[in-house]
Every structure is written in structure tokens, then in C-alpha cells.
XYZ file of C-alpha atoms in Angstrom:
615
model
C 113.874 110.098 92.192
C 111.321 107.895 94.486
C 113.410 109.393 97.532
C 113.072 112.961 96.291
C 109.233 112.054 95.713
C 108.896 110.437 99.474
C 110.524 113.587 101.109
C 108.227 115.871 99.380
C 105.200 114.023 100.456
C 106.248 114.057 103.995
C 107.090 118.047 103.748
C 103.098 118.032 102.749
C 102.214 116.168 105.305
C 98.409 116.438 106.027
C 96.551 117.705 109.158
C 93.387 115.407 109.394
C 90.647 117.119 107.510
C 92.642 118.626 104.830
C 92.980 117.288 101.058
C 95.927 118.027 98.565
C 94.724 117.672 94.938
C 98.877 116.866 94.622
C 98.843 114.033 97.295
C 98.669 110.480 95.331
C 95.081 108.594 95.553
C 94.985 105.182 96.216
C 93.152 102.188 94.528
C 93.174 98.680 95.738
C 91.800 95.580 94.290
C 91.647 92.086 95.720
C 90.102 89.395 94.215
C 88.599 86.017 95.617
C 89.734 82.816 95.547
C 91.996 82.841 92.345
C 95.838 82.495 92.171
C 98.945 82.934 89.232
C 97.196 80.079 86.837
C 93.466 82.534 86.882
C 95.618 84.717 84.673
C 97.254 84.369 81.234
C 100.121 86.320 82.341
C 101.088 83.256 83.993
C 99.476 81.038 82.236
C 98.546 81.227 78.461
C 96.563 78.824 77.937
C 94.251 79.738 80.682
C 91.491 82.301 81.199
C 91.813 85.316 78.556
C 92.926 88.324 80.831
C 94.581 90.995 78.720
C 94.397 94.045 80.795
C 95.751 92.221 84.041
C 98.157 91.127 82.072
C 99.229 94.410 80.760
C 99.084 95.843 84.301
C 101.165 93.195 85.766
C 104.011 94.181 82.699
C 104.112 97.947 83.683
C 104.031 96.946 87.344
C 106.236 96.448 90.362
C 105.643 92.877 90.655
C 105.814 91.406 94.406
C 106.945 87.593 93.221
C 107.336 86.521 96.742
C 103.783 88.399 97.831
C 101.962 85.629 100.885
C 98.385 86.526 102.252
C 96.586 83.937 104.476
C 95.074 81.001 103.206
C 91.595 82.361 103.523
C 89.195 85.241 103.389
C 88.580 87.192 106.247
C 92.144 86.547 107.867
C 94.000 87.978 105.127
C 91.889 90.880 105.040
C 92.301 91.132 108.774
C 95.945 91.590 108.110
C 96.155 93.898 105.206
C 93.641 96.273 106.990
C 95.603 95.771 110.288
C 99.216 95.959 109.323
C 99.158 92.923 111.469
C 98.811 89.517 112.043
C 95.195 88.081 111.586
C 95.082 85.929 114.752
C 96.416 88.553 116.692
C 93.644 90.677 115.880
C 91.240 87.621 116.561
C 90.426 86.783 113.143
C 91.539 83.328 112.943
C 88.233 81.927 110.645
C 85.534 82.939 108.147
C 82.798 81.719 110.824
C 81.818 81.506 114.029
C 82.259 85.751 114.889
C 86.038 84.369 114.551
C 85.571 86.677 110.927
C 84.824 89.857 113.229
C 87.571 92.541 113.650
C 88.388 93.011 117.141
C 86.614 96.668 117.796
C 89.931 98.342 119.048
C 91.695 97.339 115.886
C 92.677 100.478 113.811
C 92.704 99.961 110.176
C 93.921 101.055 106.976
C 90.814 103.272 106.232
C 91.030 105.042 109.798
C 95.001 105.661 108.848
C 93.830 107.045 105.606
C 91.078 109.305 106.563
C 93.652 110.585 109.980
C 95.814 111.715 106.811
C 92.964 113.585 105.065
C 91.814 111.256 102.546
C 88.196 109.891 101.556
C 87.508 106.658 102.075
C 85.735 103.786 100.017
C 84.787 100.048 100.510
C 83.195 98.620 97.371
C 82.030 94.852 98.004
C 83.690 92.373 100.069
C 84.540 93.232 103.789
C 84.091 90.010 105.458
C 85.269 91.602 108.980
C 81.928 91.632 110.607
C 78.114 92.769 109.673
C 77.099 94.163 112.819
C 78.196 97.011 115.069
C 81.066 97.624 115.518
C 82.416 95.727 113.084
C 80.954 97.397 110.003
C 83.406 98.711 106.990
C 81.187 102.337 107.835
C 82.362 101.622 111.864
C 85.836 100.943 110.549
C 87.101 104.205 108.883
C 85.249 104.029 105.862
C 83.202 107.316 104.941
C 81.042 105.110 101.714
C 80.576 101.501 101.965
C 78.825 99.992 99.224
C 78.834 96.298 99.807
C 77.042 92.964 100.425
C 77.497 91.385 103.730
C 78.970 87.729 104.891
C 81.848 86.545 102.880
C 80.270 86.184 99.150
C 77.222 86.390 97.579
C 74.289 84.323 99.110
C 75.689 83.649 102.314
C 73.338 83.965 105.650
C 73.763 87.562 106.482
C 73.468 88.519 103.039
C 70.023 89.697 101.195
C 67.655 86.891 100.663
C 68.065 85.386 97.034
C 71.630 87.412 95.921
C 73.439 85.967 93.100
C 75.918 87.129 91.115
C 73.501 87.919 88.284
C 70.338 88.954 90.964
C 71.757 90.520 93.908
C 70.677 94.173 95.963
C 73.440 95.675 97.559
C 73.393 98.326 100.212
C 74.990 101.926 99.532
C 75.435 103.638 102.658
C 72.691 101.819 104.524
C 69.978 102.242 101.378
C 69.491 98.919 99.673
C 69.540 99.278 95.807
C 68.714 96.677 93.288
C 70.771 95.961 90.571
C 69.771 96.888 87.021
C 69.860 94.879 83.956
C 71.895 97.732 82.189
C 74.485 99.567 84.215
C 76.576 102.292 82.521
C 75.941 101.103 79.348
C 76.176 97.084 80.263
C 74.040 94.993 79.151
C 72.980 92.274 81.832
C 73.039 92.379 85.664
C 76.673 90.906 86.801
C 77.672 91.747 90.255
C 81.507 93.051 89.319
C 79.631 95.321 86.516
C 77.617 96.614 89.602
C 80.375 97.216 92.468
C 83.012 98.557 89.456
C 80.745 101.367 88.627
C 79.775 102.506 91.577
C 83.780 102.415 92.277
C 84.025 104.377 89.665
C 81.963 107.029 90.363
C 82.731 107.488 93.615
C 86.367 108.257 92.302
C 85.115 111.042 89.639
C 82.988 112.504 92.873
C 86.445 113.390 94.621
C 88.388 113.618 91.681
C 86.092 116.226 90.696
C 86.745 118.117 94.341
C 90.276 117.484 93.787
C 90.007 115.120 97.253
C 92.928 112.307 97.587
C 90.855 109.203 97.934
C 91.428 105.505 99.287
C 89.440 103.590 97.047
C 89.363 99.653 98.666
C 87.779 97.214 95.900
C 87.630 93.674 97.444
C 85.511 91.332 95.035
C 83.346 88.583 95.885
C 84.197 86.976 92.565
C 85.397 84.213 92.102
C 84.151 83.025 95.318
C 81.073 80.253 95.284
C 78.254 80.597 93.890
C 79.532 80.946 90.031
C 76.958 82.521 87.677
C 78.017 83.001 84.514
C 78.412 86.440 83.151
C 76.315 87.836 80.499
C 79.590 88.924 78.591
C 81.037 85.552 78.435
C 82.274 84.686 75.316
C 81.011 81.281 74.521
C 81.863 77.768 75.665
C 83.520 78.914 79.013
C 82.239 77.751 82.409
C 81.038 80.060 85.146
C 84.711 80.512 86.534
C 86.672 81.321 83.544
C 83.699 83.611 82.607
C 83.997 85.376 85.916
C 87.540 86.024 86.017
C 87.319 87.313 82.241
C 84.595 89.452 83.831
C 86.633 90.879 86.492
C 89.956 91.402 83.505
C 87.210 93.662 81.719
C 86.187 95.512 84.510
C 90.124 96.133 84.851
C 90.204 97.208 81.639
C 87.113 99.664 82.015
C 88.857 101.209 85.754
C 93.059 102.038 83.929
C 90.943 103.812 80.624
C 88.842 105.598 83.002
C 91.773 106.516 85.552
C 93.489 107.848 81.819
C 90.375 109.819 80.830
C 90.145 111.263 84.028
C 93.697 112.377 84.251
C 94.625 110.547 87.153
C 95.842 107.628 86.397
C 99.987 109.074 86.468
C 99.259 110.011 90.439
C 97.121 107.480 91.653
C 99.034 104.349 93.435
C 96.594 101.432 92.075
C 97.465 97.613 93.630
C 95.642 94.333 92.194
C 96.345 91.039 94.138
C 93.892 88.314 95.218
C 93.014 87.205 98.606
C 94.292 83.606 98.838
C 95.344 80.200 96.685
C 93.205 79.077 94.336
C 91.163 75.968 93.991
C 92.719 75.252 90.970
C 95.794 73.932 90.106
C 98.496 76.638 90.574
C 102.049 74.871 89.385
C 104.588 74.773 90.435
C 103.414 75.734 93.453
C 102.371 73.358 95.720
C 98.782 73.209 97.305
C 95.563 75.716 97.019
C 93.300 77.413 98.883
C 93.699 76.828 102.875
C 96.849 75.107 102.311
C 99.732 75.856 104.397
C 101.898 75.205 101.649
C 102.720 78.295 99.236
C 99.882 77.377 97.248
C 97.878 78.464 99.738
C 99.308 81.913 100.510
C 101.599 82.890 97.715
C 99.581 85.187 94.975
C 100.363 87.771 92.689
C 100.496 91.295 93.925
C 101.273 94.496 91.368
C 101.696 98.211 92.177
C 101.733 100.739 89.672
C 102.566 104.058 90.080
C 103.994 106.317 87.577
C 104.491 109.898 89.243
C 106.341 107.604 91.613
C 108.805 105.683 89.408
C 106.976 102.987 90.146
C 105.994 100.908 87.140
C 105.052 102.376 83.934
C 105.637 101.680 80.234
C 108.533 99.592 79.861
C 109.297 99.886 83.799
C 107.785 96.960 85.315
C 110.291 94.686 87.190
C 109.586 91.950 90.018
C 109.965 92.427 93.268
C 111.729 89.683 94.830
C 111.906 89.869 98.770
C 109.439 87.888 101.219
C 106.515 90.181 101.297
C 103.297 90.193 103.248
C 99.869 91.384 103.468
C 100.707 92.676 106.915
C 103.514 95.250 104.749
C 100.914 96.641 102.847
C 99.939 99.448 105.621
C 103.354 100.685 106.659
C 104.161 100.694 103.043
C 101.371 103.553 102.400
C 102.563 105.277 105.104
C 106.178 105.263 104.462
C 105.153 106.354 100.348
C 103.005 108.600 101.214
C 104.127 110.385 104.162
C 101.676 109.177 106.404
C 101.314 110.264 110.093
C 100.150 107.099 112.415
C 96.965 107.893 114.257
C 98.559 109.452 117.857
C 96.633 107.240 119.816
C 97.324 103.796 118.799
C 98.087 101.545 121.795
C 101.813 99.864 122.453
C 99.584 96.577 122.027
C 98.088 97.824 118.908
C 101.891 98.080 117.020
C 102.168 96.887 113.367
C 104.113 94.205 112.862
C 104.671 93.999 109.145
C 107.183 96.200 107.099
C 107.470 98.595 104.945
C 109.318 97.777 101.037
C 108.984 101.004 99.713
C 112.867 101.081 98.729
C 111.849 97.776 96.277
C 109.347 99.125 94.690
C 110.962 101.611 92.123
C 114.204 99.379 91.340
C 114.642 95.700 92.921
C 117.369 95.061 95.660
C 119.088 98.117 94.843
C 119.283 99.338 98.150
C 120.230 97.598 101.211
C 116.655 96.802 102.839
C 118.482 96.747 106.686
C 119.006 94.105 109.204
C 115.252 94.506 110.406
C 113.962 93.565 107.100
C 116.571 91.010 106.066
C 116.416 89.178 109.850
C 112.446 89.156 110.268
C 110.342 85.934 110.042
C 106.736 85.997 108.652
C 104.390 83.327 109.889
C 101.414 82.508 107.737
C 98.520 80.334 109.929
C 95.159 78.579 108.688
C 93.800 78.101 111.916
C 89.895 77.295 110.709
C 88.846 76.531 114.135
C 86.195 77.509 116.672
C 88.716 78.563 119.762
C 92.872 79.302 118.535
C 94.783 76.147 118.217
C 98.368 76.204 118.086
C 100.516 74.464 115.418
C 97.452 74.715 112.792
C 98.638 74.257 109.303
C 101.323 77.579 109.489
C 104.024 78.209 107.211
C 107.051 79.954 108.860
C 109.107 82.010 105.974
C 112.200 83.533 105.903
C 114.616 85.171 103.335
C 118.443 84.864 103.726
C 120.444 87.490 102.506
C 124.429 88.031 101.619
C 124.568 91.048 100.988
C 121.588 92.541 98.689
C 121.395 89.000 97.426
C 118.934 86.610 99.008
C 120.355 83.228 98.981
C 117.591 81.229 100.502
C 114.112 81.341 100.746
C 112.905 78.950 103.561
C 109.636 77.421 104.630
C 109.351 75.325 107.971
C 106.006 73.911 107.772
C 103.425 71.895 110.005
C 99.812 70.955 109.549
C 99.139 70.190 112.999
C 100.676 69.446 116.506
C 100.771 66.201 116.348
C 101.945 66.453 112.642
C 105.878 66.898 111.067
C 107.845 69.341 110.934
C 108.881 69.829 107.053
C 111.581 72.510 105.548
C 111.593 73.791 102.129
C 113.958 76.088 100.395
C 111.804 77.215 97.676
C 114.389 79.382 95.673
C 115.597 75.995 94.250
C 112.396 73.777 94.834
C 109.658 76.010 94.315
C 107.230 72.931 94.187
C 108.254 71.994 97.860
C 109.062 68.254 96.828
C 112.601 67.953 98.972
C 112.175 68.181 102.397
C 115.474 68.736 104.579
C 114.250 68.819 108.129
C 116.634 65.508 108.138
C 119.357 67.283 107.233
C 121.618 68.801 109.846
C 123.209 71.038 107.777
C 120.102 72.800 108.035
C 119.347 72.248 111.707
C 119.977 75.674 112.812
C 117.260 77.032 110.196
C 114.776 74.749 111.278
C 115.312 76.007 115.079
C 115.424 79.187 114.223
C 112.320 79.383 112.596
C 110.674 77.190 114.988
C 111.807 79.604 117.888
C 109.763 82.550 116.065
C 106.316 80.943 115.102
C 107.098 80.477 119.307
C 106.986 84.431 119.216
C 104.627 85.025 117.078
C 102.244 82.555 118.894
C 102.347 84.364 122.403
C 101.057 87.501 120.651
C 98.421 85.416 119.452
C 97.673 83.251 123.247
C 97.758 86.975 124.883
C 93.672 87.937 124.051
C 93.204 84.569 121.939
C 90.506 83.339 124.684
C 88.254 86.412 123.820
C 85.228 87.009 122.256
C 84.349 89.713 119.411
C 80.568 90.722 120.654
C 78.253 92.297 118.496
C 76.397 95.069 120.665
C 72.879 94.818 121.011
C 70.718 98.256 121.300
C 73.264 100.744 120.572
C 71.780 103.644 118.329
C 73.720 102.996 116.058
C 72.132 99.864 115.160
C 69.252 99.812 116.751
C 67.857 96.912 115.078
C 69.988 93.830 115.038
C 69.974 90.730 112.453
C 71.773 87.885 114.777
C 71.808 84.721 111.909
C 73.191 81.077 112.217
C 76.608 82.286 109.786
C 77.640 83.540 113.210
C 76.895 80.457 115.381
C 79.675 78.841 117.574
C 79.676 75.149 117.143
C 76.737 74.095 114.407
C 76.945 77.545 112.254
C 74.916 77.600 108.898
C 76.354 79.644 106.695
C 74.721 80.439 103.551
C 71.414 80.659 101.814
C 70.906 76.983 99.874
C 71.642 75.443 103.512
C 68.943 77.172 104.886
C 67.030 77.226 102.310
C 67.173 73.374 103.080
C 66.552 73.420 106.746
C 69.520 72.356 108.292
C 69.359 71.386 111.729
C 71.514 73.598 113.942
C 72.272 75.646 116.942
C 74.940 77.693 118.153
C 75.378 80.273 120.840
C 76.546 84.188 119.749
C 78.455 86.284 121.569
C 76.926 89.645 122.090
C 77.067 92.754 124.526
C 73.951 94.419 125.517
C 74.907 98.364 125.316
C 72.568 99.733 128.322
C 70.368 97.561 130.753
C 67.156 97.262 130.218
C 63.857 95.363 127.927
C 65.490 93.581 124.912
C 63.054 92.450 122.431
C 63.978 89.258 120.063
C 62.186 88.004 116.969
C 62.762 84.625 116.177
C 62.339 83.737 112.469
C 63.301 80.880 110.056
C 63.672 83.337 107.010
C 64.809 87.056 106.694
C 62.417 90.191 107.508
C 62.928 90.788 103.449
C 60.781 88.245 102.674
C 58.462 88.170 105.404
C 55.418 89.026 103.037
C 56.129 85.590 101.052
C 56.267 83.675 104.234
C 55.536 81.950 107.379
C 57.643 80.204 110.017
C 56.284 76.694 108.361
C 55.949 77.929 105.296
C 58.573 78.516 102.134
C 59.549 81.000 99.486
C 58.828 80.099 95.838
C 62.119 80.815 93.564
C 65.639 79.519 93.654
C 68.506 80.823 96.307
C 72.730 80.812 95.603
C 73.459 77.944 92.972
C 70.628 79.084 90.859
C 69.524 75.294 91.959
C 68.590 75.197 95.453
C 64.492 75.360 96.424
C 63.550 76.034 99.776
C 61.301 73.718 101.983
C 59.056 74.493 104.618
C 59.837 73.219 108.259
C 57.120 72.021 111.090
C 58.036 74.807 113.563
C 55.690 74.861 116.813
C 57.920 76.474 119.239
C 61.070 78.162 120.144
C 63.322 78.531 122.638
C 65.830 81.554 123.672
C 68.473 81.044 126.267
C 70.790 84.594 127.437
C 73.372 84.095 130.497
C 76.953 85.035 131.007
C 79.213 82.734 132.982
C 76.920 80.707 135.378
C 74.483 83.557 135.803
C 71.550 82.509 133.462
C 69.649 85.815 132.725
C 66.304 83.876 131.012
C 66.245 79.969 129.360
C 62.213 80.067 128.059
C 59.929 78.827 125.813
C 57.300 79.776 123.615
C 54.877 78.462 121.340
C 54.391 79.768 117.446
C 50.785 81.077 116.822
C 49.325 80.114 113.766
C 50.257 82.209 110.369
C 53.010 83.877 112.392
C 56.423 85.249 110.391
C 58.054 84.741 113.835
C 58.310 84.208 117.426
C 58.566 87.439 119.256
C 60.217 87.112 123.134
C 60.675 90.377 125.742
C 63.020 90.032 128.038
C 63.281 92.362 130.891
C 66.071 93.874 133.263
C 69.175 92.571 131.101
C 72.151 94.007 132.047
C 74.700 95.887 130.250
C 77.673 94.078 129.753
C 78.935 90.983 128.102
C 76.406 87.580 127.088
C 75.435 85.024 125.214
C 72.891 83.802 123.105
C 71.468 80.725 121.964
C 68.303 79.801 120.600
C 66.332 76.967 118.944
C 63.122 75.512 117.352
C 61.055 72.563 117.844
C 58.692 70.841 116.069
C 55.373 69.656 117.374
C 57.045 66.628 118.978
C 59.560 68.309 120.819
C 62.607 67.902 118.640
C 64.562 69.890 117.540
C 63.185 71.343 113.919
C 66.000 73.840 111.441
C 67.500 76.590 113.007
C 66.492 80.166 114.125
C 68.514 81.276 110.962
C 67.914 85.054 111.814
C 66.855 86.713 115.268
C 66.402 90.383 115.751
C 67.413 91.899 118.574
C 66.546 95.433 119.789
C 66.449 97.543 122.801
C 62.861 99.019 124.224
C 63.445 102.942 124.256
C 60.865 104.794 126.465
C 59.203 107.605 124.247
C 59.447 110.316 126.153
């Protein structure tokens, strides 16, 4: 039956442009920071999730699902099809979150193929051009920027339960009641608007990718308004999220969709938590750290159902998840994707309707999958990676190996985690494994020289291009001393880093040097502070002693301007012009001082933007 499906798919194959009411829609949602034990599926006595649960029993359950051990590099890869570093996404900081801007993702495979395209929260790639979700393939972005809630880029003051939220550009607030909800709760907020863009092109009978990345349960925790009592912030979160489940499969059964629509829930990394018997959490290199739960459901495609769930046991990746949409639905790849552009995970189509019953091929059986947690400034080789690999007789897989390392100076370990899924007995001692160890130690070698071929190169954000023509450069983004959310600046951390940028056309670039947000510009001064509370719901901001600032641009040993200015009295900021910059690639660093001469906070925001004549 799924074959039968898959071939008629591909005989409707789409021109780009064109919808199909009959053509499957698409629903994705990842969630932060939690792992197996965030669910009572897995774990009973743990947070109360009934509808997750009852979607992981009618599901195709990937039991063998990795993602990377942190935010923005697993969401690299799943957009990608390929591997985060390679795509030079190796951190949640320092630009090394941005998506290089030849990438092609997910959403510009999707929309090539006729579909709409929606981002709804988290995107973590990048918040300035061209990194955007709306630069990326994705025709309605609704989303908060940074990597959660609060952080630097983000709008001054968000919480979960107080947060604006831009729609396309427009910033909205979020209401107290939404659809019927009482209380403001960020998942309430990006669910809805989720769902309505999916009864917009349901209603024009318009296949749709709808891309639902949550912030929650990332940092700051706010409790929900619907928690039931005597929960903390967390549990009452992910309950938050299992309702919001709950409220998206009635609604995708009241709309009549639910039978064609391929809808995937997994989470974006470990947990904090405790996740036994798996070994390690979040940014572990251990499968704690990358192994999460991942269901598909779709019903029109034998996949899942009532009474049809089943797991899924093969070494899976985020980096699958593309050419698996493609191969299901028939996808065409966009014509002009470069040779050094090619996908490197795989797609497990022929899994999802019945487990192992057909032969997956020596590609799929042979391959190695390399999971890395890098977390540093410039690419470091032998950083906490994982390399994994299934070993087959047959359609039975008889070993499921992990050589692992947490540093270059550090051991090599080997697990075989069919029989020791905690990763307690390490055989790298053993010769009778000597050949696996090799083996897999010969293909992190491979996958690291796709990584070392563009790993010494920047991702610039492009000053005075029309399509942003004003540009918030803030310390998240700083190489070196970054500053990365709103209660550390709030505080007046002490920091400076330099950003990569490229200015678009030569010319007069004009930069505004603040210690708070435009936003909030009416409530302050540079040495003076906001009333109110910022991300924990704890943190009060202080003023600083800001008399001057500094603003150095050069590229290479060519220094383009290194001056400095003194604040006048009252002022929100400290404005420099500086003329005949040329186009091309730079950097960026700034500073303030206090009156005696030292180094005083950070310029937590600059904005940058190009003088255009008026003709």
C-alpha cells in the first residue's frame, strides 16, 4: 500500500507554483530542551501528557531517532538534510547559530514543490539578513528571535507569560485571552496562530508545511496559567505544550485533515533532567544528549493510526528528515543545488509503514552518522562527538555501536548500546572489537574534512541591504565575550566582541550605539535604567556610568575607522557616521567607557544603516 501511495504522489508531481488539495500537508513540532522522561509515555510517574502519549501509540515511533546536543545545530541539520557543522552551525552563539546564506532548506524544498510555508516560534538560525526564517523559504514567519524567550535579540522584557512576537515583520502583543484561553502563555500564543494559518490554506485547499519549533521548555520557566496545582514551572510547561497537542489532532479532525496530513513531534536535544537509562543530558555526547523521541503519523499513508503504531528501530537522524519528505512525497530537489550543497542524510521511508520489513540496502545499512557538540568560538576537532553505527545480518541489526570522545586529548570509548543501553561497559580494550573502533574512527575522519573545507569562514550579517535597511547588531552575536540574554544585560555585564558583517554597497554607514533596545528608548537613557523585571521574572536592571564609546570597522589589516566619541547628556545613544566604507566583507567591534576611561557594560545593541541619497 505505502508503495502504491509513493508512486502516485510522484505521478502528481508538482510544478512550483501549483497546489493539489490531494497532496499530503505537513506539520512538524519540535520541542526544547526535554527528552523520553518529559513524557508519561515513558515515564508514568512523570509530567501528565496524555495526548503525546496517545500520539506516540498510533505513531511510527523512531526508537533510535539522534539530533545534536543543542539548539541551533540540530535545527541546522533537520532544515539542511545535512550535517550542522558543515553548514557552519557548530554553536548557539557567537554568529556560529547563523545558517550559512547558500544553504537550501527544508522550507525552500517545500515551497519549489508548491506548498505554503510556515515558521511558528523558534528558528534560532540567524535574526538578521540573510539569515531570517522569511529569507529562508518561509512565506509566514511568526516568531521571536535569539534562541528562547528573553534572550538579547529578542523584544525587551519577553517572558513566557509577557512576550510580543512579530507576525510577518508587525510586532503584536500577546493577549490575556487567546481563542478562548484564559491567561497569556507563549505556546497558547504561537499554537493558535499555527492553527489558523492551517485553516487559511486548508480553506484554499493549499498543501502546507507547517514548521512548529517551541521555545518551551527552554530557560526562563514561567509557569502556565493552566497548571494544575503544586507543579513547578517545568512540569507545568510541558503539560502546557501536551494540551496544546491535544487542541492541534481535534482541530486537524474537525477540519478534516487530519487522515492526509503527515504530522511529526520530536524535541530538539537531551534533557536536563534525568533521562534513564540513557546516559547523559543536554550537550552530552553520550546518547543522552542526542537520542529523543521522534513520532510520525500518517494515516492516508499507512503510517500510524489506531492500533497501527509500531517502533521504528534503525539509526535515524535529523539529517534523514528532508530526503524522507521528498522520497514520501514525491518531491523534486530544487535544480540548482550545488555538488557541495548534497544531502548527506537518508531517507527511511520503507520503515515507516511496517519495521524492517524490507531490506533498507547496503547504503543505509553501511553508513555512519556522526553526532558533534562542538560549543566553541572557531571548529575544533574531536569535540565531544558520538560516532554511530547499526550492524545488520540480514534485516536484523545485531549491533548498535557508539565510539565516543569528549575531546582530543580525551579517550576513545565504545559502546554497543543494543545490550548496554546505559553505556556502562566500555570495549575499546577489547580486540575483538578493534576493527569497529577503526572503522568508525576512519569516518568521523570523513565526516570532519567536510567540516575543515569552509570551517574557517564567517556567516556575515549584511549591513544596508533594502531588505533590512535598519540593522539591530547586539552582544548575543559577539565573538569572544558575547552576552546573551536580557537579565545579563539587564545587569551590565562587562563585554566586547567583534561581529562579522558585510556592508552591501559602499558608501556612509550610520551606527547608533545604545546600552538598551530602541523599544524602550522612551523609558531610558544610556546611564539610566528601565523600571520592571526582565527573563526570570527576578532580574532588575541597573544603570551604568557611560561617558563615551568607541567603534572600531577594518577587514584584515586594513582598518577602515577605530574612533571615539563622547555621550551628550540625556542621550538614548551614541550616534557615529562613517564615510566611504566599502562593500565587501568586515568587522565590527565596539565599546563603552566610563568617565575614567574603563571600560563600562557593553554596547548591547548597535544599529547599523546605510545613508540613501533622496533623490
Amino acid at each position: 500500500m505505502f508503495k502504491q501511495i509513493s508512486l502516485a504522489l510522484c505521478m502528481l508531481a508538482l510544478v512550483s507554483g501549483q497546489a493539489y488539495s490531494d497532496q499530503p500537508n505537513v506539520i512538524f513540532v519540535m520541542v526544547d530542551d526535554i527528552s523520553h522522561n518529559s513524557f508519561s509515555y515513558y515515564k508514568a510517574d512523570g509530567p501528565r501528557t496524555p495526548f503525546i502519549d496517545d500520539l506516540a501509540r498510533k505513531s511510527a515511533r523512531l526508537t533510535d531517532f539522534h539530533v545534536s546536543p543543542t539548539c541551533s545545530p540540530t535545527r541546522a541539520s533537520l532544515m539542511t538534510g545535512r550535517y550542522n557543522a558543515v553548514t557552519g552551525v557548530w554553536h548557539t552563539i557567537y554568529q556560529r547559530n547563523q545558517l550559512r546564506a547558500d544553504e537550501i532548506t527544508m522550507a525552500d524544498v517545500f515551497k519549489h514543490n508548491g506548498y505554503a510555508t510556515g515558521l511558528f516560534w523558534k528558528w534560532h538560525l540567524g535574526d538578521n539578513y540573510p539569515f531570517r526564517p522569511k529569507d529562508r523559504g518561509f512565506d509566514h514567519v511568526v516568531w521571536t528571535k535569539a534562541g528562547g524567550v528573553g534572550q538579547s535579540s529578542d523584544y525587551w522584557g519577553n517572558m513566557q507569560t509577557r512576550l510580543s512576537a512579530w507576525i510577518n515583520d508587525e510586532l503584536v502583543v500577546m493577549e490575556d485571552e487567546d481563542d478562548g484561553i484564559e491567561g497569556a502563555f507563549s505556546t497558547n500564543f504561537f499554537f493558535n496562530r499555527a492553527m489558523e494559518w492551517i485553516e487559511e490554506r486548508a480553506n484554499e485547499n493549499q498543501p502546507f508545511f507547517a514548521y512548529i519549533p517551541t521555545a518551551t521548555v527552554h530557560d526562563p520557566f514561567h509557569l502556565p496559567p493552566d497548571a494544575r496545582d503544586g507543579v513547578d514551572a517545568v512540569t507545568g510547561s510541558i503539560e502546557n505544550i501536551d494540551k496544546n497537542m491535544g487542541r492541534l489532532l481535534k482541530f486537524l479532525d474537525e477540519k478534516g485533515i487530519a487522515n492526509n496530513t503527515i504530522l511529526v513531534f520530536t524535541t530538539d536535544n537531551g534533557g536536563h533532567g534525568d533521562d534513564t537509562p540513557l546516559r547523559g543530558g543536554k550537550g552530552s555526547q553520550f546518547d543522552g544528549g542526542s537520542r529523543v523521541p521522534c513520532f510520525v503519523r500518517w494515516p492516508a499513508g499507512g503510517v500510524g493510526g489506531l492500533g497501527k503504531g509500531h517502533d521504528v528501530t534503525p539509526l535515524t537522524a535529523h539529517i534523514d528528515w528532508l530526503p524522507t519528505f521528498m522520497d514520501m512525497l514525491g518531491f523534486e530537489d530544487l535544480p540548482d543545488r550545488p555538488g557541495n550543497l548534497a544531502i548527506h542524510g537518508q531517507s527511511f521511508k520503507n520503515f515507516l509503514d511496517t519495521d524492517l520489513s524490507n531490506d533498507p540496502g547496503p547504503e543505509f545499512k553501511n553508513r555512519t552518522i556522526v553526532i558533534e557538540n562542538m560549543r566553541t568560538e572557531n571548529a575544533e576537532k574531536h569535540k565531544k562527538y558520538s560516532a554511530k553505527k547499526d550492524i545488520w545480518n540480514g534485516n536484523k541489526i545485531t549491533n548498535k555501536w557508539r565510539l565516543v570522545r569528549g575531546s582530543a586529548k580525551g579517550r576513545y570509548e565504545l559502546y554497543d548500546v543494543l545490550g548496554d543501553e546505559a553505556q556502562e561497559e566500555n570495549l575499546i580494550e577489547n580486540k575483538a572489537h578493534e576493527g569497529v573502533a577503526e572503522d568508525l574512527k576512519a569516518e568521523y575522519e570523513k565526516y570532519w574534512d567536510l567540516v575543515a573545507r569552509r570551517s574557517d569562514e564567517y556567516t556575515r550579517i549584511i549591513l544596508g541591504h533594502s531588505s533590512e535597511p535598519v540593522t539591530q547588531l547586539n552582544s548575543h552575536d559577539f565573538h569572544s565575550r558575547y552576552i546573551w540574554n536580557h537579565a545579563i544585560v539587564a545587569t551590565g555585564k562587562t563585554g566586547s566582541g567583534f561581529i562579522a558583517v558585510e556592508f552591501s554597497e559602499p558608501g556612509t554607514y550610520h551606527f547608533d550605539l545604545r546600552r538598551w533596545p530602541k523599544e524602550i528608548e522612551d523609558q531610558t537613557t544610556l546611564t539610566t535604567a528601565p523600571d520592571g523585571v526582565v527573563y526570570d521574572g527576578k532580574t532588575e536592571s541597573v544603570p551604568l556610568d557611560i561617558a563615551s564609546a568607541r567603534i572600531k570597522i577594518w577587514n584584515g589589516d586594513e582598518v577602515y575607522v577605530d574612533t571615539r566619541k563622547n555621550a551628550e547628556a540625556g542621550a538614548d545613544g551614541i550616534p557615529f557616521v562613517v564615510e566611504s566604507l566599502p562593500a565587501g566583507p568586515a568587522f565590527i567591534q565596539t565599546w563603552f567607557y566610563n568617565f575614567a576611561g574603563e571600560p563600562e557594560g557593553a554596547v548591547y545593541y548597535n544599529y547599523a544603516r546605510r545613508e540613501v541619497s533622496q533623490k
